[in-house]
Every structure is written in C-alpha cells, then in structure tokens.
Coordinates of C-alpha atoms and ligand atoms in Angstrom, one line a residue:
M1 CA 106.1 103.1 113.3
T2 CA 103.4 104.9 110.9
T3 CA 101.2 107.5 112.0
L4 CA 97.8 106.8 110.8
L5 CA 96.0 109.8 112.3
Q6 CA 96.4 113.2 113.5
F7 CA 94.4 115.8 115.4
K8 CA 96.0 119.2 115.4
K9 CA 94.6 122.5 117.3
V10 CA 91.1 120.3 116.7
S11 CA 88.0 122.6 118.3
K12 CA 84.7 121.9 118.3
Q13 CA 81.8 124.4 118.8
Y14 CA 78.6 123.6 119.3
G15 CA 76.0 126.8 118.7
S16 CA 77.3 129.6 120.3
S17 CA 78.2 128.3 124.1
T18 CA 78.8 124.8 123.9
V19 CA 82.5 123.9 123.4
A20 CA 82.9 120.4 123.3
L21 CA 86.6 119.9 121.9
S22 CA 89.4 122.8 122.7
D23 CA 92.7 122.9 121.1
V24 CA 92.9 118.8 120.6
N25 CA 96.2 117.4 120.1
F26 CA 97.3 113.8 119.8
S27 CA 98.3 111.2 117.0
V28 CA 97.6 107.6 116.6
N29 CA 100.1 105.1 114.8
E30 CA 99.2 102.2 112.7
G31 CA 98.2 99.0 114.8
E32 CA 97.4 100.6 118.0
L33 CA 94.1 100.2 120.3
V34 CA 93.4 103.6 121.2
S35 CA 91.2 104.1 124.3
I36 CA 89.4 107.3 124.7
I37 CA 88.2 107.8 128.5
G38 CA 86.8 110.9 130.2
P39 CA 83.6 111.3 132.4
S40 CA 80.0 112.0 130.3
G41 CA 79.8 114.7 127.8
A42 CA 83.6 115.2 128.1
G43 CA 83.9 115.1 124.0
K44 CA 84.3 111.2 123.7
S45 CA 81.9 111.0 121.0
T46 CA 82.3 114.2 119.3
L47 CA 85.9 113.6 119.0
L48 CA 85.4 110.1 117.8
R49 CA 82.3 111.5 115.0
C50 CA 85.3 114.3 113.6
I51 CA 87.7 111.8 112.3
N52 CA 84.9 110.5 109.7
R53 CA 82.9 113.6 109.6
L54 CA 79.6 112.8 110.9
I55 CA 80.1 116.2 113.0
D56 CA 82.6 118.4 111.3
A57 CA 85.0 120.2 113.6
T58 CA 84.8 123.7 113.7
S59 CA 88.7 124.7 113.6
G60 CA 92.0 122.8 113.7
E61 CA 93.3 119.9 111.2
I62 CA 93.0 116.6 110.9
I63 CA 94.8 114.4 109.2
F64 CA 93.9 110.3 108.3
D65 CA 96.1 108.3 106.4
G66 CA 97.5 111.5 104.4
M67 CA 94.2 112.9 103.7
D68 CA 92.8 116.3 105.0
V69 CA 89.7 115.3 106.5
L70 CA 88.1 118.8 107.5
S71 CA 88.6 120.0 103.4
I72 CA 87.8 117.2 101.7
G73 CA 84.9 117.3 98.8
R74 CA 82.2 115.0 98.5
R75 CA 83.7 112.3 96.4
N76 CA 87.1 111.9 98.6
L77 CA 84.8 112.0 101.8
K78 CA 83.0 109.0 100.1
K79 CA 86.3 107.5 99.9
L80 CA 87.5 108.4 103.4
R81 CA 84.6 106.7 105.0
T82 CA 85.2 103.5 103.6
K83 CA 88.0 103.4 105.2
I84 CA 86.9 103.9 108.3
G85 CA 84.7 101.3 110.3
M86 CA 82.5 102.5 113.3
I87 CA 80.5 100.4 115.8
F88 CA 77.8 102.3 117.9
Q89 CA 76.6 101.4 120.9
N90 CA 73.0 100.8 119.9
Y91 CA 74.2 98.6 117.1
N92 CA 72.7 100.9 114.2
L93 CA 72.0 97.6 112.4
V94 CA 68.6 97.6 110.1
E95 CA 66.5 94.9 112.4
R96 CA 64.1 93.9 109.9
L97 CA 67.1 92.7 107.7
S98 CA 68.7 89.6 107.9
V99 CA 72.3 89.4 109.9
F100 CA 74.5 88.6 106.1
E101 CA 72.1 91.8 104.7
N102 CA 73.4 94.0 107.5
V103 CA 76.8 93.0 106.9
L104 CA 76.8 93.3 103.4
H105 CA 76.0 97.1 103.9
G106 CA 79.2 97.5 104.8
R107 CA 80.3 97.5 101.3
L108 CA 77.6 100.3 100.5
G109 CA 80.8 102.7 100.0
Y110 CA 82.4 101.2 97.2
K111 CA 79.4 101.0 94.8
T112 CA 77.0 103.8 93.6
A113 CA 73.9 104.4 94.9
L114 CA 71.8 102.8 92.2
V115 CA 74.0 99.4 92.2
G116 CA 73.9 99.9 96.6
A117 CA 70.0 100.3 96.3
L118 CA 69.2 97.5 94.1
G119 CA 71.7 95.1 96.5
F120 CA 74.0 93.5 94.0
Y121 CA 77.1 92.1 95.3
H122 CA 80.2 90.4 94.1
E123 CA 80.7 86.5 94.6
E124 CA 84.1 87.4 96.4
E125 CA 81.6 89.8 98.9
K126 CA 79.9 87.5 100.2
A127 CA 82.3 85.0 100.5
R128 CA 84.4 87.7 102.4
A129 CA 81.6 88.6 104.8
L130 CA 80.9 84.6 105.4
E131 CA 84.2 84.3 106.5
I132 CA 84.2 87.4 109.0
L133 CA 80.7 86.3 110.4
K134 CA 82.5 82.6 111.1
S135 CA 85.6 84.3 112.5
L136 CA 82.8 86.4 114.7
G137 CA 81.2 83.1 116.1
L138 CA 78.0 83.8 114.1
E139 CA 77.8 81.3 111.6
E140 CA 74.6 79.9 112.6
Q141 CA 73.2 83.3 112.6
I142 CA 73.8 84.2 109.4
Y143 CA 70.1 83.8 108.0
K144 CA 68.2 85.3 111.2
R145 CA 66.7 88.6 111.5
C146 CA 69.0 91.2 113.6
D147 CA 65.8 91.7 115.8
Q148 CA 66.2 88.3 117.2
L149 CA 69.8 88.5 118.1
S150 CA 70.8 89.2 121.8
G151 CA 72.8 92.5 122.5
G152 CA 76.8 90.6 122.1
Q153 CA 75.8 89.1 119.0
K154 CA 74.4 92.1 117.7
Q155 CA 77.6 94.2 118.7
R156 CA 79.4 91.1 116.5
V157 CA 77.4 91.8 113.5
G158 CA 78.4 95.7 113.7
I159 CA 81.7 94.8 114.1
A160 CA 81.4 92.5 110.8
R161 CA 79.7 94.8 109.2
A162 CA 82.9 97.8 109.5
L163 CA 85.2 94.8 108.9
V164 CA 84.0 93.8 105.8
Q165 CA 84.6 97.7 104.3
E166 CA 88.3 96.5 104.4
P167 CA 89.2 99.6 106.8
R168 CA 92.3 101.0 108.6
V169 CA 90.8 102.1 111.7
L170 CA 87.4 101.1 113.3
L171 CA 86.0 103.6 115.8
A172 CA 84.0 102.2 118.6
D173 CA 82.0 104.4 120.5
E174 CA 81.1 102.9 123.9
P175 CA 80.8 99.3 122.1
I176 CA 79.9 97.4 125.6
A177 CA 78.2 99.9 127.4
S178 CA 74.8 98.2 126.8
L179 CA 76.3 95.0 127.4
D180 CA 76.8 92.8 130.4
P181 CA 79.9 91.8 131.5
S182 CA 80.7 88.5 129.7
S183 CA 79.1 90.1 126.2
S184 CA 81.4 93.1 126.9
K185 CA 84.6 90.7 127.0
V186 CA 83.8 89.0 124.1
I187 CA 83.6 92.0 122.2
M188 CA 86.8 93.7 123.5
D189 CA 88.3 90.4 123.0
H190 CA 87.4 90.6 119.3
L191 CA 88.4 94.7 119.0
K192 CA 92.1 93.4 120.4
N193 CA 92.6 90.2 118.2
I194 CA 91.5 92.4 115.1
C195 CA 93.8 94.9 116.0
E196 CA 97.0 92.3 116.3
T197 CA 95.9 90.0 113.9
F198 CA 95.2 92.2 110.7
G199 CA 96.5 95.3 112.2
I200 CA 94.1 97.5 112.2
T201 CA 93.8 100.4 114.1
V202 CA 91.2 100.4 116.8
L203 CA 90.2 104.0 118.3
V204 CA 87.4 103.0 121.3
N205 CA 85.6 105.5 123.6
L206 CA 85.1 103.8 127.1
H207 CA 83.1 104.3 130.9
Q208 CA 84.7 101.3 131.7
L209 CA 88.3 102.4 133.4
D210 CA 89.4 98.7 134.0
V211 CA 88.5 97.1 130.6
A212 CA 90.7 100.7 129.3
L213 CA 93.5 99.5 131.7
N214 CA 93.5 95.6 130.6
Y215 CA 92.9 96.3 126.7
S216 CA 94.9 99.2 125.7
D217 CA 98.2 100.3 123.9
R218 CA 97.5 103.4 124.8
I219 CA 95.0 105.9 126.7
I220 CA 93.9 109.2 126.1
G221 CA 91.9 111.3 129.0
I222 CA 89.8 114.0 128.1
S223 CA 88.1 116.5 130.5
S224 CA 85.5 119.3 129.4
G225 CA 87.1 118.7 125.6
R226 CA 90.5 118.8 126.5
V227 CA 93.1 116.1 126.6
V228 CA 94.4 115.5 129.7
F229 CA 96.4 112.5 130.0
D230 CA 97.9 110.8 126.5
G231 CA 100.4 107.7 127.8
M232 CA 100.6 104.0 128.2
P233 CA 97.9 102.2 130.7
S234 CA 101.0 101.8 133.4
A235 CA 101.2 105.5 133.1
L236 CA 97.7 106.4 134.5
T237 CA 98.6 106.9 138.2
H238 CA 95.8 108.1 140.8
D239 CA 96.7 111.9 140.0
A240 CA 95.7 111.7 136.6
I241 CA 92.6 109.4 136.9
R242 CA 91.4 112.4 139.3
Q243 CA 92.4 115.1 136.6
I244 CA 90.6 113.3 133.8
Y245 CA 87.6 112.3 136.2
G246 CA 87.4 115.4 138.6
S247 CA 87.1 113.0 141.7
D248 CA 89.4 110.1 143.5
P249 CA 89.6 106.7 141.8
D250 CA 88.2 105.1 144.9
G251 CA 85.0 107.5 145.0
L252 CA 84.3 106.4 141.4
N253 CA 84.2 103.0 142.0
L254 CA 85.9 102.3 138.7
N255 CA 86.6 98.7 139.7
V256 CA 90.6 100.1 138.8
E257 CA 93.5 97.6 139.3
R258 CA 97.2 99.2 139.8
P259 CA 98.6 100.2 137.2
K260 CA 101.5 98.1 138.0
E261 CA 100.1 95.1 138.2
V262 CA 98.1 95.4 134.9
A263 CA 101.5 96.2 133.2
Q264 CA 102.8 92.9 135.0
K265 CA 99.7 91.2 133.5
R266 CA 99.9 91.8 129.8
Ligands
LIG1 N1 74.3 117.7 118.4 C1 74.8 118.5 120.3 N2 74.4 119.9 120.2 C2 74.4 120.7 121.1 N3 75.6 120.0 122.2 C3 75.6 118.8 121.8 C4 75.8 118.4 120.7 N4 76.2 116.9 120.6 C5 77.0 116.8 122.0 N5 76.8 118.0 122.7 C6 77.4 118.6 124.0 O1 79.1 118.5 123.6 C7 79.8 117.7 124.8 C8 80.5 116.9 124.4 O2 79.5 115.7 124.3 P1 79.7 114.2 123.7 O3 78.7 113.7 123.6 O4 81.0 114.0 122.9 O5 80.5 113.8 125.6 P2 80.8 112.4 125.7 O6 82.2 112.3 126.3 O7 80.8 111.5 124.2 O8 79.7 112.1 127.0 P3 78.8 110.7 126.9 O9 80.1 109.7 127.5 O10 77.9 110.6 127.8 O11 78.5 110.0 125.9 C9 78.8 118.1 125.6 O12 78.4 119.0 126.7 C10 77.3 117.7 125.0 O13 75.7 118.2 125.8

C-alpha cells in the first residue's frame, strides 16, 4: 500500500488562544476512505483545510503525494490544489450558472487566469465533464441553473466538479450535513463508489457516527484538536466513542450499530 498523505506533529492555533489542532499524527493510504469524526469544534474542518492550504497549519509537517505542503511556493500550491478535490457542506456552487459551467470550473486550476476568465475549455474537458455528470445521474440537469436543483443534486454537482479535476484525493467537509437521509445515502454511495472504482482516496468529515461506521475503511476520531482514535470501524468500541465525544454513545442518540454487526455486514 502506498502512503498518499502524512500528518506529522501538525498543530494549528487561531489567534493567541484557540488551539484547533494539537500534535496531530496520522497517515492515509492511496484508495482508502477515511472518516474524521468528533464533536463540534473538535478541529475536523481545520484538519481537512490544512491539506489544501485553505488554512495554514502553525507547525508540523504535511506530506501529500511527495510534496511538503507547508513549505511549497505559489506555483506548486496551484499544482497541489489540482490534485485535491473538495466538497463542501454548502456546495459552494455559482448558483446563477448552469450545472455544466459549474462542473467545468473544476478545470480552472489547469489554466491561466486569462484563459479561465474567458471560459475556454477543450472538447476533451467538456466530454469528460458530461461523462462524469451522467455517471452521477445528472444527465437531465446539465443545462439547468444550479439554483433550480435540490440539495442532493447540488452536492452531486459538487462531486462532479471535484472529479473533473482528476484529483488524487477528495476532501469532503460534512457533505451530508444539510441533506435528508435518502439524499445522504446517495452521496455516500457515490463517494464509496468513486473510492472503489477509481482508487481515489476520500477523506470525509462526518457528524453521523452510523454513516462513518457503515462506509469507512478507517475512522480517525478527534477531540479538542487531538487524535484520540485511529482504527477500523470494527475497533470503535463504546470506550473509544466516549473518548471522542466525551459522553456515552447511548446518551448521544447517534444511531450506533454495534461494531461487530457492522463488520459482519460489510
Ligand atoms: N477562523 C477561525 N478563527 C478563530 N477560531 C477558529 C476559526 N475557525 C475555527 N476556529 C476554532 O477552532 C476550533 C476548531 O474548529 P473547526 O471548525 O475546525 O471544528 P469542527 O470539528 O470542524 O467543528 P464543526 O463540527 O462544528 O464544524 C474551534 O474552537 C473553532 O471555534
């Protein structure tokens, strides 16, 4: 197995007093689907955003695909970001533009600012965008404006935009937090399928413990900016859940299946 991403003693402090990440160490292999779980404010978003430098870590080392993320210059940062697709809870689409235009925006990292601003895309790029949209069940929506779509459809556009980048990893920051259970399942099924079919690594922040248990190859649990669990879903015991969330799973109403049952189901 090839290591794609490594965090070595990574810390992030906001201002003079808020420690969001503290001495975080972990690594992720190519083709893994890893969920990051933890209570609100634990540092999940900060962790994901340090990988593509939307947020700069204060100290430590982040190695992604052989690149030293924290020390690269502007040109290499652009290159790094083309390899990292990101999906957001609030979709981050340009609502007044069509589905197709939004998806093509995923190619902007490969273009100069001028070519991007003029909206020049190669025929191959358009063909690939269409292919991806069809694979996500959006063929009927291609020319619709994004403000006419449901939340689940918007999130699939977000996934398509990330995939058209041809990324090595997808970072999904609470991708199902605004969706109903049925749309959430569609999105998680697509993420799992992308991981299994194309070998694209997926790191997903989740509030839903049952979803993390059902879909992940591995779970990283963080609490107050520290990694307190890193293991297979089947190893996530009630004690570990208590350590992550600071309370008993029964009291959290988390819809948790017993790890053994989950392990047998998969
Ligand atoms: N831009 C910022 N400036 C100052 N403090 C911040 C900033 N962003 C996050 N924080 C703080 O850093 C800590 C970690 O926040 P983060 O958003 O990473 O947690 P989270 O686990 O993703 O939370 P949630 O699940 O609620 O989204 C919190 O204490 C938060 O208040």
